[in-house]
Amino acid sequence: MSRTASLLSAVLLAGVVAVPSALPAAATPPDRAPAHLAAQHQNPAVAAAIAGLPSADATAALVRVGGDEGVWRGSSGVHDLRTGRPADPGARFRAGSVTKVFTAAVALQLAAEGRLDLDRSARSYLPELIPASYGDVTVRQLLNHTHGIPAPDFPGTLEEAYADRFRVHDPRDMVRSATSKKREFAPGERQHYLNIGYTITGLLIERVTGDSYERQVARRILHPLGLCDTYLPGKNPRIIGRHNHGYQIMRLDDGTTGLRDVSVWGTTDGWAAGDIVSTTADLERFTDALFRGRVVRGPLLEEMFTLPEVTDFKNGTPAAYSVGLSMKVLGGREVWGKTGGRWGYNAAIASTRDGARTLVYSVNSTDAKGQDMNKVAEHIMVAVYGRP
């Protein structure tokens, strides 16, 4: 085994995993893999947050910091563990639930046009799909996660999801599965973050426009903003064009635990809730336009910066999700944005309300969709905005 392979294996073993023989370690040792900068301003804290990749937590990271407080660009890690090539800073990646911001923006545009009423029931638009037991759920409640509709049934373990990764789930079947269950709480009473509200919103967009959800996102957001590297993959399980490989810690075929390349993965419960593929450059342009009122115009933009006055379903804490976005107080100020996770990939967009400091990152995390925030992603967020 080479010195590089030994180093990476030691790092991964410290994280209670081992590199399977099918995935050789990177050619650049972690202790000699600094962030590659293309920056107007140095930012040692962010550079340190992404240095040392690949590690047990992530194989690559791409970061863009913008706004009036300074601009910084950086990347670290590898394109893939087989070749050890440096990570491509212009690579596409699965942005996961960042998709919800696009979906919410389209819904709010339609509301501004009078084609979608946020206070009207979802069932009034989709009477054949939404049962009477959920007849009082409004469009706004779908968007801010106060609807009380439970999640549909899906494979329970990561290994089961991997075995089912090429199955295409019909959004209507997901809605039927979810609404066949007992509601979690009365609409507007609590908040529980789930994908199902945005799955239904995607169907509402199609119903009121007579067009596909994908074409509406492209026509209303992607094309006007020139987001040429952003797309919705549909049934294609591969990331089109340049992309860094994603890896996930999971049980392998031989029964051991290790890293599996999960770059090729079909749709599960994503679609309007989590399917978008993008780049850090495109998402930075989208974030800037959104916060400047160029995507959702007028009073309806405030829906994205208004938290419902309810408590969190699980924790009993104040609501953290608005229409499309979420809010955290970091470094003593409000930071609005959205994180996303698909297997092998974590992503986020964030900004202060005034746009003084924006952040977009993609982290090829080995624990994507875990209960806790990926350590590399957390370090990036703290380096840019400060601690909670």
XYZ file of C-alpha atoms in Angstrom:
388
model
C 0.000 0.000 0.000
C 1.287 3.496 -0.858
C 1.944 6.148 1.796
C -1.118 8.024 0.488
C -3.381 5.004 0.841
C -2.026 4.358 4.328
C -2.715 7.934 5.378
C -6.277 7.973 4.116
C -6.986 4.548 5.554
C -5.749 5.750 8.941
C -7.992 8.791 8.752
C -11.018 6.712 7.808
C -10.336 4.048 10.382
C -10.335 6.784 13.003
C -13.882 7.477 11.823
C -14.794 3.781 12.256
C -14.754 3.004 8.557
C -12.256 1.522 6.135
C -11.643 2.177 2.464
C -12.830 -0.846 0.457
C -10.308 -2.256 -1.973
C -12.473 -1.138 -4.908
C -11.954 2.497 -3.905
C -8.212 3.273 -3.659
C -7.225 6.292 -1.619
C -6.442 9.660 -3.123
C -3.047 10.418 -4.607
C -2.616 13.571 -2.508
C -2.198 12.912 1.231
C -4.755 14.720 3.394
C -2.022 16.632 5.255
C -0.768 18.025 1.947
C -4.117 18.960 0.362
C -4.635 22.690 1.073
C -7.613 24.596 -0.271
C -6.991 25.853 -3.801
C -7.769 29.556 -3.761
C -9.019 31.786 -6.536
C -9.890 34.614 -4.201
C -10.047 38.380 -4.163
C -9.623 38.342 -0.381
C -7.896 35.803 1.812
C -10.086 34.083 4.373
C -7.928 31.874 6.593
C -10.870 30.638 8.666
C -12.763 29.269 5.667
C -9.579 27.889 4.125
C -8.874 26.046 7.359
C -12.444 24.715 7.461
C -11.999 22.868 4.178
C -8.311 21.961 4.405
C -7.171 18.391 4.907
C -9.610 16.678 2.564
C -10.262 13.848 1.896
C -10.995 12.892 5.490
C -13.375 10.629 7.349
C -16.110 13.275 6.973
C -15.798 14.384 3.348
C -13.854 13.786 0.163
C -14.209 17.291 -1.339
C -15.586 20.758 -0.627
C -16.366 23.746 -2.859
C -17.064 27.145 -1.290
C -18.054 30.598 -2.518
C -18.381 33.530 -0.113
C -19.781 36.787 -1.497
C -21.448 40.063 -0.611
C -20.295 43.484 0.515
C -18.061 42.056 3.242
C -15.691 40.366 0.800
C -15.400 37.651 -1.820
C -13.646 34.303 -1.430
C -13.500 31.177 -3.574
C -11.964 27.900 -2.528
C -11.967 24.157 -3.071
C -10.314 21.201 -1.410
C -10.185 17.448 -1.697
C -10.393 15.135 -4.673
C -12.514 14.566 -7.737
C -12.595 10.857 -6.919
C -10.771 8.460 -4.627
C -9.617 6.225 -7.483
C -7.467 8.792 -9.287
C -6.891 11.351 -6.524
C -7.281 14.238 -8.992
C -7.975 17.596 -7.314
C -11.633 18.450 -6.836
C -13.147 20.420 -9.721
C -14.330 23.811 -8.339
C -16.786 24.176 -11.233
C -18.341 20.747 -10.753
C -22.040 20.071 -10.685
C -23.523 18.393 -7.622
C -26.849 17.272 -6.197
C -28.194 20.220 -4.192
C -30.912 18.265 -2.399
C -33.436 20.359 -0.501
C -32.029 23.614 -1.853
C -34.540 22.655 -4.560
C -37.293 23.765 -2.177
C -36.187 27.391 -2.539
C -36.739 27.180 -6.311
C -40.115 25.492 -5.825
C -41.224 28.078 -3.278
C -40.106 30.905 -5.564
C -42.170 29.558 -8.466
C -45.201 29.137 -6.186
C -44.862 32.721 -4.944
C -44.553 34.014 -8.508
C -47.807 32.236 -9.331
C -49.380 33.746 -6.219
C -48.304 37.199 -7.376
C -49.997 36.489 -10.707
C -53.227 35.466 -8.963
C -52.984 31.890 -10.217
C -52.250 30.331 -6.822
C -53.824 31.455 -3.552
C -51.667 30.800 -0.484
C -54.742 30.808 1.781
C -56.732 28.399 -0.368
C -56.786 24.674 0.404
C -54.550 22.338 -1.550
C -57.549 20.031 -1.987
C -59.434 22.730 -3.902
C -56.730 22.496 -6.578
C -56.237 18.713 -6.413
C -59.606 17.298 -5.272
C -58.979 13.922 -6.890
C -55.704 13.472 -4.972
C -55.984 15.194 -1.580
C -58.586 13.392 0.594
C -61.186 15.181 2.680
C -59.258 14.332 5.848
C -56.639 16.837 4.680
C -59.112 19.246 3.124
C -58.184 22.151 5.400
C -54.460 22.214 4.570
C -53.603 25.472 2.807
C -50.945 26.130 0.178
C -49.001 28.311 2.627
C -48.983 25.466 5.171
C -47.508 23.144 2.551
C -44.727 25.661 1.963
C -43.865 26.400 5.600
C -44.129 22.801 6.870
C -47.130 23.383 9.152
C -49.471 21.071 7.187
C -49.355 18.024 9.474
C -49.138 15.523 6.588
C -46.764 12.633 7.437
C -44.024 11.310 5.189
C -44.835 8.617 2.607
C -43.482 5.097 2.990
C -39.941 4.530 1.728
C -37.134 2.004 2.307
C -36.062 2.291 5.933
C -32.287 1.796 5.805
C -29.552 3.309 3.667
C -28.763 -0.109 2.249
C -32.408 -0.627 1.272
C -32.487 2.810 -0.337
C -29.317 1.977 -2.292
C -30.841 -1.263 -3.566
C -33.914 0.762 -4.655
C -31.922 3.709 -6.085
C -33.075 3.370 -9.698
C -36.769 3.169 -8.936
C -38.723 6.205 -10.149
C -41.428 7.186 -7.667
C -44.535 8.881 -9.049
C -45.217 12.063 -7.014
C -48.921 11.221 -6.928
C -48.191 7.828 -5.426
C -46.092 9.537 -2.745
C -48.995 11.857 -1.929
C -51.434 8.936 -1.756
C -49.088 7.069 0.578
C -48.701 10.085 2.876
C -52.346 11.139 2.990
C -53.543 7.597 3.667
C -52.073 7.995 7.162
C -53.340 9.804 10.206
C -52.274 13.460 10.360
C -49.416 14.343 12.702
C -51.147 17.484 13.999
C -53.861 19.943 13.018
C -52.772 22.229 10.145
C -51.087 25.381 11.417
C -50.601 23.989 14.922
C -46.968 22.818 14.759
C -44.074 22.666 12.314
C -42.441 19.472 11.029
C -39.933 19.691 8.200
C -40.717 17.074 5.523
C -40.530 16.753 1.742
C -44.180 15.912 1.175
C -45.429 19.522 1.283
C -43.154 20.388 -1.616
C -44.102 17.278 -3.560
C -47.707 18.486 -3.411
C -46.603 22.021 -4.301
C -44.911 20.691 -7.435
C -48.215 19.097 -8.440
C -50.052 22.363 -7.694
C -47.656 24.212 -9.998
C -48.429 21.735 -12.761
C -52.184 21.966 -12.175
C -52.465 25.772 -12.285
C -50.024 26.236 -15.192
C -50.939 23.226 -17.330
C -47.194 22.713 -17.721
C -44.556 20.470 -16.164
C -42.886 21.511 -12.942
C -39.477 21.210 -14.598
C -40.360 23.566 -17.467
C -41.845 26.123 -15.088
C -38.642 26.221 -13.002
C -36.556 26.556 -16.152
C -38.752 29.244 -17.715
C -39.215 31.323 -14.578
C -35.817 31.017 -12.869
C -33.077 29.118 -14.687
C -33.317 30.867 -18.058
C -33.902 34.455 -16.823
C -30.946 34.226 -14.416
C -28.679 32.420 -16.870
C -28.227 29.392 -14.616
C -26.818 27.270 -17.419
C -25.343 24.573 -15.166
C -28.527 23.963 -13.166
C -31.130 21.410 -14.162
C -33.693 18.909 -12.889
C -32.515 15.370 -13.777
C -35.865 13.637 -14.188
C -35.286 9.906 -14.643
C -31.543 10.212 -15.370
C -29.606 8.809 -12.373
C -26.296 10.298 -13.545
C -25.011 13.825 -12.997
C -24.530 15.297 -16.459
C -21.157 16.895 -17.140
C -18.317 17.649 -14.729
C -18.904 16.455 -11.172
C -16.909 15.258 -8.183
C -17.806 11.782 -6.995
C -19.927 11.319 -3.905
C -19.240 8.575 -1.365
C -21.332 7.267 1.509
C -20.417 5.256 4.583
C -22.558 2.132 4.453
C -22.547 -1.635 4.741
C -20.914 -3.167 1.679
C -21.754 -6.377 -0.160
C -19.196 -8.369 1.828
C -20.746 -7.288 5.127
C -18.030 -4.803 6.073
C -18.579 -1.073 6.515
C -16.853 1.277 4.104
C -17.257 3.937 1.451
C -19.419 3.251 -1.568
C -19.452 5.501 -4.637
C -23.023 6.801 -4.787
C -22.568 9.344 -7.581
C -25.087 7.477 -9.746
C -28.416 7.495 -7.923
C -31.926 7.803 -9.294
C -34.793 9.739 -7.803
C -36.464 8.675 -4.562
C -38.592 11.250 -2.808
C -36.847 14.220 -4.409
C -38.508 15.889 -7.403
C -39.845 19.327 -6.383
C -38.464 18.810 -2.879
C -34.890 17.799 -3.625
C -33.783 16.878 -7.152
C -31.944 19.947 -8.503
C -28.372 19.576 -9.776
C -26.325 22.785 -9.797
C -22.929 24.458 -9.230
C -21.712 26.850 -6.564
C -21.490 29.644 -9.159
C -25.101 29.171 -10.278
C -26.407 28.934 -6.722
C -24.510 32.074 -5.742
C -26.124 33.950 -8.627
C -29.538 32.597 -7.631
C -29.026 33.550 -3.963
C -27.968 37.085 -4.843
C -30.956 37.552 -7.170
C -33.391 36.081 -4.631
C -32.299 38.296 -1.741
C -32.318 41.369 -3.978
C -35.940 40.750 -4.947
C -35.258 39.814 -8.554
C -36.847 36.341 -8.348
C -39.873 36.936 -6.132
C -40.927 40.566 -6.371
C -42.986 42.773 -4.100
C -44.686 41.896 -0.794
C -44.720 38.145 -1.418
C -40.949 38.015 -0.947
C -41.580 38.607 2.755
C -43.222 35.165 2.922
C -39.691 33.773 2.607
C -38.512 35.793 5.605
C -41.491 35.223 7.907
C -41.487 32.336 10.381
C -44.865 30.912 11.436
C -45.758 31.446 15.094
C -45.819 27.769 16.005
C -43.464 25.314 17.680
C -41.350 22.574 16.185
C -43.103 19.173 16.095
C -40.151 17.205 17.498
C -38.337 19.633 19.773
C -41.007 22.038 20.968
C -38.792 24.952 19.909
C -39.902 27.966 17.833
C -40.392 27.359 14.114
C -37.210 27.668 12.045
C -38.652 27.315 8.513
C -40.423 29.945 6.459
C -41.708 29.563 2.901
C -38.692 28.017 1.181
C -35.978 29.122 3.608
C -34.871 28.556 7.178
C -33.312 30.919 9.707
C -30.555 30.585 12.276
C -28.904 33.205 14.441
C -25.162 32.913 13.796
C -22.560 35.313 15.079
C -25.301 37.463 16.574
C -27.257 38.057 13.356
C -29.980 36.339 11.403
C -28.776 34.122 8.571
C -31.392 32.882 6.095
C -30.865 30.035 3.668
C -31.382 26.369 2.939
C -29.301 23.251 3.292
C -29.733 20.108 1.235
C -28.538 16.532 1.305
C -28.547 13.675 -1.163
C -26.481 10.559 -0.643
C -22.796 11.556 -0.963
C -23.548 15.282 -1.241
C -24.396 18.151 1.110
C -25.074 21.678 -0.137
C -26.274 25.019 1.182
C -27.107 28.568 0.221
C -27.164 31.279 2.902
C -27.151 35.035 3.325
C -27.721 37.769 5.817
C -31.011 39.485 5.071
C -29.236 42.521 3.607
C -26.994 40.380 1.410
C -23.834 41.649 3.111
C -22.428 38.125 3.362
C -23.550 35.208 1.204
C -22.379 31.617 1.245
C -22.738 28.665 -1.076
C -21.038 25.353 -0.451
C -20.993 21.816 -1.756
C -19.468 19.185 0.500
C -18.988 15.632 -0.725
C -19.825 14.278 2.697
C -19.564 10.645 3.685
C -22.494 10.972 6.097
C -24.991 12.916 3.968
C -28.581 12.934 5.252
C -27.376 11.983 8.721
C -29.106 13.225 11.860
C -26.287 15.652 12.641
C -24.786 18.299 10.385
C -21.661 17.150 8.561
C -18.582 18.389 10.417
C -16.946 19.988 7.370
C -20.188 21.769 6.444
C -20.587 22.942 10.040
C -17.030 24.281 10.120
C -17.660 26.214 6.906
C -20.834 27.788 8.263
C -19.150 28.813 11.528
C -16.095 30.173 9.710
C -18.276 32.399 7.521
C -20.903 33.578 10.034
C -19.753 32.660 13.528
C -21.186 30.362 16.158
C -24.869 30.173 17.143
